[in-house]
Structure formats: structure tokens, C-alpha cells
Coordinates of C-alpha atoms and ligand atoms in Angstrom, one line a residue:
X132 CA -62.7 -2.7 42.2
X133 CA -62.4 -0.2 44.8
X134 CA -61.5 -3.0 47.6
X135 CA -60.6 -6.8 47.5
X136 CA -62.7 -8.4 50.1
X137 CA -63.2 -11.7 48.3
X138 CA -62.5 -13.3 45.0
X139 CA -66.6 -13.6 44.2
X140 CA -66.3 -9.7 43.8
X141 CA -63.9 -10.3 40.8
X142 CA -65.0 -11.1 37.3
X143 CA -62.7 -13.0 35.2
X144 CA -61.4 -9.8 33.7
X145 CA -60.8 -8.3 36.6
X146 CA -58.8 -11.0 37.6
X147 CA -56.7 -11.7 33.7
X148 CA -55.9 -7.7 34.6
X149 CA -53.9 -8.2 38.0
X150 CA -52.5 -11.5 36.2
X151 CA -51.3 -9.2 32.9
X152 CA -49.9 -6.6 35.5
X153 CA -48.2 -8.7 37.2
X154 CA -46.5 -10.1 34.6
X155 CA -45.5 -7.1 33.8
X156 CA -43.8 -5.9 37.1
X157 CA -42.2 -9.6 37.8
X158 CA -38.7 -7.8 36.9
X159 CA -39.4 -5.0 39.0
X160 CA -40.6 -8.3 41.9
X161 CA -36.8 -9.6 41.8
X162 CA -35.3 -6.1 42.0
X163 CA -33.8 -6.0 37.8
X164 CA -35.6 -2.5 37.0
X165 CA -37.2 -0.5 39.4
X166 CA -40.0 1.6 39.9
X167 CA -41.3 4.3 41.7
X168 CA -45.2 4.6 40.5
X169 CA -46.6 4.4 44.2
X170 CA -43.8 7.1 45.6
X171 CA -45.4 9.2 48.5
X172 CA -48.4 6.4 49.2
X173 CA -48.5 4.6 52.4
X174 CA -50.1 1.1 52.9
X175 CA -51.4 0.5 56.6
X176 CA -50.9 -3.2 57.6
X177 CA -53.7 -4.3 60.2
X178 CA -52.6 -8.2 61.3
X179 CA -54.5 -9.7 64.2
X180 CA -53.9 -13.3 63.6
X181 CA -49.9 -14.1 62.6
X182 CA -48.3 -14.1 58.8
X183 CA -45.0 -14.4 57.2
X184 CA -45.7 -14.4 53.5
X185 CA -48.7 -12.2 52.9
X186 CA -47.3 -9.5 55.4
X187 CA -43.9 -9.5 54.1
X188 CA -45.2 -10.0 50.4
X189 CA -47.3 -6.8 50.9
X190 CA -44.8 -4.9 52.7
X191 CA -41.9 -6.3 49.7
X192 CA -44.2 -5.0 47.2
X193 CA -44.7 -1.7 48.7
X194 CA -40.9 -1.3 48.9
X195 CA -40.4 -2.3 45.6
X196 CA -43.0 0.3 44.3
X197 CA -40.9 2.9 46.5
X198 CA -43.7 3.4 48.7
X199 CA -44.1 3.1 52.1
X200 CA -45.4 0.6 54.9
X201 CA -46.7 1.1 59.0
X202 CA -48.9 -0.8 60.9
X203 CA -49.4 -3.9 62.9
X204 CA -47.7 -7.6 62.9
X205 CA -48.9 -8.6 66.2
X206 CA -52.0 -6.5 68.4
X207 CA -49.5 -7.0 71.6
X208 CA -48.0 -4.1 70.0
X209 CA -50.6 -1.7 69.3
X210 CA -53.5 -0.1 71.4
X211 CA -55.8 -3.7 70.5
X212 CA -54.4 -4.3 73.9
X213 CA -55.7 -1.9 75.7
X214 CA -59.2 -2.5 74.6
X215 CA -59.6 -0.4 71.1
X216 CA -62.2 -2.2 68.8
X217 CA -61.3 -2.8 65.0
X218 CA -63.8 0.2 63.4
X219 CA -61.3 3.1 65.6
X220 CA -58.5 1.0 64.9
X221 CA -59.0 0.6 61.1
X222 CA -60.3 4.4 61.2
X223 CA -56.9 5.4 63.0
X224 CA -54.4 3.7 60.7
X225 CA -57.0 4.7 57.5
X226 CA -56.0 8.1 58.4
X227 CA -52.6 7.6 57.9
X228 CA -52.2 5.4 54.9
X229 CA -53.2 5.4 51.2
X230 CA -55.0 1.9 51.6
X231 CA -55.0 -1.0 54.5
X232 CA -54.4 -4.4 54.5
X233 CA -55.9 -6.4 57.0
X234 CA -55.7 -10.4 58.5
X235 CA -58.6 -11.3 61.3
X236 CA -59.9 -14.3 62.9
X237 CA -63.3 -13.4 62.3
X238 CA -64.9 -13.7 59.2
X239 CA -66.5 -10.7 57.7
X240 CA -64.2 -8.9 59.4
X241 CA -62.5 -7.0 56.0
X242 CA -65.7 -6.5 54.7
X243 CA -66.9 -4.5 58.2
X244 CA -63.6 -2.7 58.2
X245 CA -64.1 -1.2 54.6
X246 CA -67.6 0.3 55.5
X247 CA -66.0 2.2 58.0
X248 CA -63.0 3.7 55.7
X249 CA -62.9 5.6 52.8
X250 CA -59.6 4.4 51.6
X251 CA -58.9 0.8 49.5
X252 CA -59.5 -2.5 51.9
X253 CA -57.6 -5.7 51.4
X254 CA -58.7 -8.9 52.9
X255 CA -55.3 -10.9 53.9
X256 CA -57.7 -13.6 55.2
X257 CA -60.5 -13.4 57.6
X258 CA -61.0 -16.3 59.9
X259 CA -62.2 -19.4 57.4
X260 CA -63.8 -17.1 54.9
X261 CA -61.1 -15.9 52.8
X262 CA -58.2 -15.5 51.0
X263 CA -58.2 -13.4 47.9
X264 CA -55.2 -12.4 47.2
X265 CA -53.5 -15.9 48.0
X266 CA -55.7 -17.1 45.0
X267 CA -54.7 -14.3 42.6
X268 CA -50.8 -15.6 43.5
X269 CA -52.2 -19.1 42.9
X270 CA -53.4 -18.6 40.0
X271 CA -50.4 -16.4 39.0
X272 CA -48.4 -19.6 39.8
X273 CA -50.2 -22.3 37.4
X274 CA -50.4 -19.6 34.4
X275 CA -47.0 -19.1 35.1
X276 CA -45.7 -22.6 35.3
X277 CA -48.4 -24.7 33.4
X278 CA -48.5 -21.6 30.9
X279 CA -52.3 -22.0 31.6
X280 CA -55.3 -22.2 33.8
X281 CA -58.2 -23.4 31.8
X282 CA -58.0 -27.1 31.0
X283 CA -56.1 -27.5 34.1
X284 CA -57.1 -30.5 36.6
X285 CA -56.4 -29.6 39.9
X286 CA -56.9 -31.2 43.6
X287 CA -57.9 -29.5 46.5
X288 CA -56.5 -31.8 49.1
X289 CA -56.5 -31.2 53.1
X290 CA -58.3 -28.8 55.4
X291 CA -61.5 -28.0 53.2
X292 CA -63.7 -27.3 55.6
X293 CA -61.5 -24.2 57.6
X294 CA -58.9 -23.4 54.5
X295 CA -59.7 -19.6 53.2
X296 CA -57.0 -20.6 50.7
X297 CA -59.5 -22.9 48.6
X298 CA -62.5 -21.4 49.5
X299 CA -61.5 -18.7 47.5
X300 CA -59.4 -20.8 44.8
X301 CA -62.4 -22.9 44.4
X302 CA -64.7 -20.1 43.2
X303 CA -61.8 -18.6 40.8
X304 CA -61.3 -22.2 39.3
X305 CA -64.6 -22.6 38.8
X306 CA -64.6 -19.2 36.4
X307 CA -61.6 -20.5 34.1
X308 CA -63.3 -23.9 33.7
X309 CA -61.0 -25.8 35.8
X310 CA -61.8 -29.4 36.5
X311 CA -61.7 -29.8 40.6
X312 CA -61.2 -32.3 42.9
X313 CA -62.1 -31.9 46.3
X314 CA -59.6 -34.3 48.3
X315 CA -60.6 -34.9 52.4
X316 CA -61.7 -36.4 55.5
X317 CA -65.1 -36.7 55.8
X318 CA -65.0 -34.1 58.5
X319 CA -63.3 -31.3 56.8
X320 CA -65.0 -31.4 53.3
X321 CA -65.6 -28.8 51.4
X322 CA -68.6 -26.1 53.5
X323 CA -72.2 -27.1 51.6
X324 CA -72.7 -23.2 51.0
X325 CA -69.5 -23.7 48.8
X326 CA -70.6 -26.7 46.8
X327 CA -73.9 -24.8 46.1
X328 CA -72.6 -21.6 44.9
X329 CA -70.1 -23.5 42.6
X330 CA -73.2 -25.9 41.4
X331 CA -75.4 -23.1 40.7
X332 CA -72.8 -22.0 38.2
X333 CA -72.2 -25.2 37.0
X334 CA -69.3 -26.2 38.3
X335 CA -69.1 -29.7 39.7
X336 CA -66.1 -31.0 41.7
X337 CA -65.7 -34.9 42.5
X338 CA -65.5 -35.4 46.1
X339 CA -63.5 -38.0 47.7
X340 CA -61.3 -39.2 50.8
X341 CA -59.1 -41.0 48.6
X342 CA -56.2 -39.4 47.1
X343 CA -55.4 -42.2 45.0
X344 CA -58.6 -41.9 43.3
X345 CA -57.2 -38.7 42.0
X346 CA -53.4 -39.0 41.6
X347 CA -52.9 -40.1 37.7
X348 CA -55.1 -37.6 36.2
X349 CA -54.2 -34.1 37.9
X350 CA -51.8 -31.6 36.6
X351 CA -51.6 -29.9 40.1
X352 CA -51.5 -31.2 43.4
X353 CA -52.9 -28.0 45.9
X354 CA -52.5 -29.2 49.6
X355 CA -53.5 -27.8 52.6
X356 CA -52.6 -27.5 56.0
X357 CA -54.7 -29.0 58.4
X358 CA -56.1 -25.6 60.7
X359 CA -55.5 -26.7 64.4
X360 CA -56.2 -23.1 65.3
X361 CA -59.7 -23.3 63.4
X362 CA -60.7 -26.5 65.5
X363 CA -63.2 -25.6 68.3
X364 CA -62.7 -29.3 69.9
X365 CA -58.6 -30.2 70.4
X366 CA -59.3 -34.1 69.9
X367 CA -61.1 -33.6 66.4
X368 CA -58.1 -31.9 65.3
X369 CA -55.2 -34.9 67.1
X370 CA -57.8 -37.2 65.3
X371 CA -57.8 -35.3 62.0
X372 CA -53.8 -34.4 61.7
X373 CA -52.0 -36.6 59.5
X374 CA -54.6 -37.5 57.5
X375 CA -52.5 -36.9 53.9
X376 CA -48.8 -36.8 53.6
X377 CA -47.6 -36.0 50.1
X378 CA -43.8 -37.9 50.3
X379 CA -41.8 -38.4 46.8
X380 CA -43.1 -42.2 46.6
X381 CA -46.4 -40.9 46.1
X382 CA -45.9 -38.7 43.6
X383 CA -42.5 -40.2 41.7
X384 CA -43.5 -40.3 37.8
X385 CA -46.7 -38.4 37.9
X386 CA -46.6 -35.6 35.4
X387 CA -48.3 -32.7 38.5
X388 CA -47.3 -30.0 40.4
X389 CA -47.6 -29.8 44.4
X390 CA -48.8 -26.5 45.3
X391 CA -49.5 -25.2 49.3
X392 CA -50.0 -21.6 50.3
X393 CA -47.6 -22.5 53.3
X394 CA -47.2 -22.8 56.0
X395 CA -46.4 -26.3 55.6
X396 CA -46.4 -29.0 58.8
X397 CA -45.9 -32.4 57.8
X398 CA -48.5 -32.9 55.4
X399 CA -45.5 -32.6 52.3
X400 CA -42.6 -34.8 53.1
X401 CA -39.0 -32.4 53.4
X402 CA -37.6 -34.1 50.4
X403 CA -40.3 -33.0 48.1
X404 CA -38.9 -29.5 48.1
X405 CA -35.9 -30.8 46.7
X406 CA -37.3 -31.8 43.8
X407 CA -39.3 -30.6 40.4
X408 CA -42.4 -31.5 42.2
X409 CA -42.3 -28.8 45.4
X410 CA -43.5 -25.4 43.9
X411 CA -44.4 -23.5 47.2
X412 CA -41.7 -21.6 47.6
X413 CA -41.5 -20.3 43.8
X414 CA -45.5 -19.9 44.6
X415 CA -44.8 -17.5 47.7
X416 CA -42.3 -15.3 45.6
X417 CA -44.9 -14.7 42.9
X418 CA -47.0 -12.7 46.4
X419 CA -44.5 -10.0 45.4
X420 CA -45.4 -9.4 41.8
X421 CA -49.1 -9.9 42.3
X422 CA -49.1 -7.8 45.1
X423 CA -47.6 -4.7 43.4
X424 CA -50.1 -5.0 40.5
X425 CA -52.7 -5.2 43.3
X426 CA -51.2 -2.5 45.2
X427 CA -51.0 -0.1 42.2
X428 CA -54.5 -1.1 40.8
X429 CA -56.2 -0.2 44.1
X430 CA -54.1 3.2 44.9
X431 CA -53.4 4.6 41.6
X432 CA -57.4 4.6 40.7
X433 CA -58.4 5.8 44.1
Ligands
LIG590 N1 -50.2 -18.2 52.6 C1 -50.3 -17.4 53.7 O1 -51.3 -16.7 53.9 O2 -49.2 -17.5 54.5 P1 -49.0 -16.6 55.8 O3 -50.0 -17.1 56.8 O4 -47.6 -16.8 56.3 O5 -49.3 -15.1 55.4

């Protein structure tokens, strides 16, 4: 692939190759060997909505690969502020760096962006559309903990509706036969066009409110944030917020996983991290290794 724009590009090879590479550079990740296979390259960083982990994963991964990183963490600090639209922006930075990374509010924008450059494009998320290379960490994660992806159960449990983290995680399940369930209010269940997509390739997900239902037979627990920012109507979201919260009680002599792409509100109790359960934070780290094998993938071919 020339660009990641979103995880229905990738065929399941495509994808078991970043896994395989990453593995590979997870030593290089926490700094034990080093490498310098991207020395010279630049990666432009394009972020109009805010980030810790994918930003500083990217940038991390750059580093590591003893290239280099400019760009943007907030607009307030570049010429967006002054009234520059996002093809001269993405056309200014493009001719500085080896490939961009960009995170937008609006869907589609990643895909736009990488018709008007010649270099590699990577979606960071775009509005609710999606999240690529959150699900290639994901997926990193349960191979890498679980030892396996097919023959996995896993829950999608939250924000359906708005999360780009499971729209794309939902589509690369579906590939490695993964048995879903879609966990969430009524409201914020999982977008039709989804559903479809994942039916036509015969994938079928239960659907429920109740996360009961689902609670003794998963292996992996993926919970979401609830998206205030993605509600157009305020009261929807006080209505909405709160709906799950994942506390040890819950969860206390289940054989799972929790999951969460973070950020985290209160949707996980605090003491969760504390135990065997809570793998978000191990699940952010692997953005570093995943990211390099992405990073060299992208700018080494191009
Ligand atoms: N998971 C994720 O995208 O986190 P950030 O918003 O902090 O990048």
C-alpha cells in the first residue's frame, strides 16, 4: 500500500506483514538495539483535532528509526489560523517530509489530503470514519497477549455509533474470523453501513445493550469512550455518558482482557489498571513498534 487511509484497503496479508514487522522491531520499540533504516527521512505531522498517543507514538517511532519529525500538534500554531485550507497545507508540509500523518474532524479528510500529495498519507483518524492504525496496534495487542486473533471472542462496548477506533477494528475482526459483539445504547449502535459491509462478508455480530449478556463468554473486553465532541446535541451526550462502567466487581474471575484505545474517562474504574485485567497502557506502548514497521513499510518502498 502506497497510503493507509483505512483498514478496508488492507488484505489480511497486508495486515500479518506490519504484525510480522513489528514483532520484529519490538526491541528496537523499547530502545535494546537500535536502528537507523529511516536515517535522513522526515515524517510531517498534520493534527487538527488533539492526540497524545498516536502523535507521540508516530513521532517515538520516527525517533527510534533515527529519523526525523515537524509539523503540527495544534492548528493555533500554524498558518490554519490565518485562513490556509488543508490541500496548501498538506502540499506545504508534503514538500518537506518523506510522508505525512494526519488527524481531522472531518471524515474523508486523509483520503482528500492524499490526492493532492505525492508522498505516503496516514490517516490518524478522521472525524468518526477512521482509525487504521489504532486497529493494527489492536490487533498487535491480542496476538501479542492472547498469542492469537482468530478464534478470539471479542466485545465492542461503548461509543459505536461515533468510535473510528471500532469502525475500523470491526472490519479487521471480521477478516481473522473473530466472533463480535457489538455492546451499546440503543443510540450509539453500531452505523447500518457498517453492519451491511460486515454481513455481505459474512460476518455477523450479536447486538445488545446488555453487557451481561456478553460477560462469560468473551476473551477481550474492547471499551470505548463515549465521544462528547462527536455529539451534535449536548443533552444526548449528558443523557448518554455513563452508560457502562467496567469496575473490578464486574469483571473479578472472568478469564478476558479489557482493552481501550484511551483516552479513558470513567467508563473503566481506576482500580482496573492495577490489575491483570487493565491492558491499555501495555496496548498504547505497542503504537511504537507498529508504528515503525508502518513507517518503514510506507517510506522505504516509496
Ligand atoms: N487512541 C488514540 O487515538 O489516542 P489519542 O487520541 O491520544 O491519539
Amino acid at each position: 500500500l502506497k497510503n493507509i487511509i483505512s483498514i478496508k484497503d488492507f488484505s489480511k496479508k497486508d495486515i500479518n506483514e506490519i504484525l510480522k514487522s513489528a514483532e520484529s522491531l519490538e526491541a528496537v520499540a523499547r530502545s535494546k538495539e537500535k536502528s537507523d533504516s529511516l536515517t535522513g527521512k522526515i515524517l510531517g505531522m498534520m493534527f487538527y483535532e488533539p492526540s497524545t498517543r498516536t502523535r507521540l507514538s508516530f513521532e517515538t517511532a520516527m525517533k527510534r528509526l533515527n529519523g526525523g519529525v515537524i509539523g503540527f500538534a495544534e492548528t493555533g500554531a500554524s498558518s490554519v489560523t490565518k485562513g490556509e485550507n488543508l490541500a496548501d497545507t498538506a502540499r506545504m508540509v508534503a514538500e518537506y517530509a518523506d510522508a505525512l500523518v494526519i488527524r481531522h474532524d472531518l471524515e474523508g479528510a486523509a483520503r482528500y489530503v492524499s490526492d493532492m500529495v505525492d508522498v505516503p498519507v496516514i490517516n490518524a483518524g478522521d472525524g468518526a470514519g477512521q482509525h487504521p492504525t489504532q486497529t493494527l496496534l489492536d490487533l498487535f495487542t491480542m496476538q501479542r497477549i492472547m498469542g492469537k486473533i482468530k478464534g478470539l471472542k471479542v466485545a465492542l462496548i461503548g461509543d459505536l455509533k461515533y468510535g473510528r477506533t471500532v469502525h475500523s477494528l470491526s472490519y479487521a475482526l471480521g477478516m481473522y474470523g473473530v466472533k463480535m459483539s457489538f455492546v451499546s445504547p440503543d443510540e450509539l449502535k453500531m452505523p447500518p453501513g457498517i453492519v451491511h459491509d460486515l454481513n455481505q462478508n459474512n460476518v455477523v455480530a450479536q447486538e445488545t445493550s446488555d453487557i451481561n449478556e456478553v460477560l462469560d463468554e468473551v476473551d477481550v473486553l474492547y471499551v470505548t469512550r463515549i465521544q462528547k465532541e462527536r455529539f451534535p446535541d449536548p443533552e444526548e451526550y449528558s443523557r448518554i455518558k455513563g452508560a457502562y462502567r467496567i469496575d473490578y466487581d464486574l469483571i473479578k474471575g472472568k478469564d478476558l482482557i479489557v482493552m481501550h484505545p484511551l483516552p479513558k474517562m470513567d467508563e473503566i474504574a481506576h482500580e482496573v489498571d492495577h490489575t491483570p485485567y487493565g491492558k491499555y497502557f501495555e496496548q498504547a506502548f505497542y503504537g511504537v513498534p507498529v508504528r515503525m514497521a508502518i513507517l518503514e513499510s510506507l517510506i522505504k518502498s516509496f
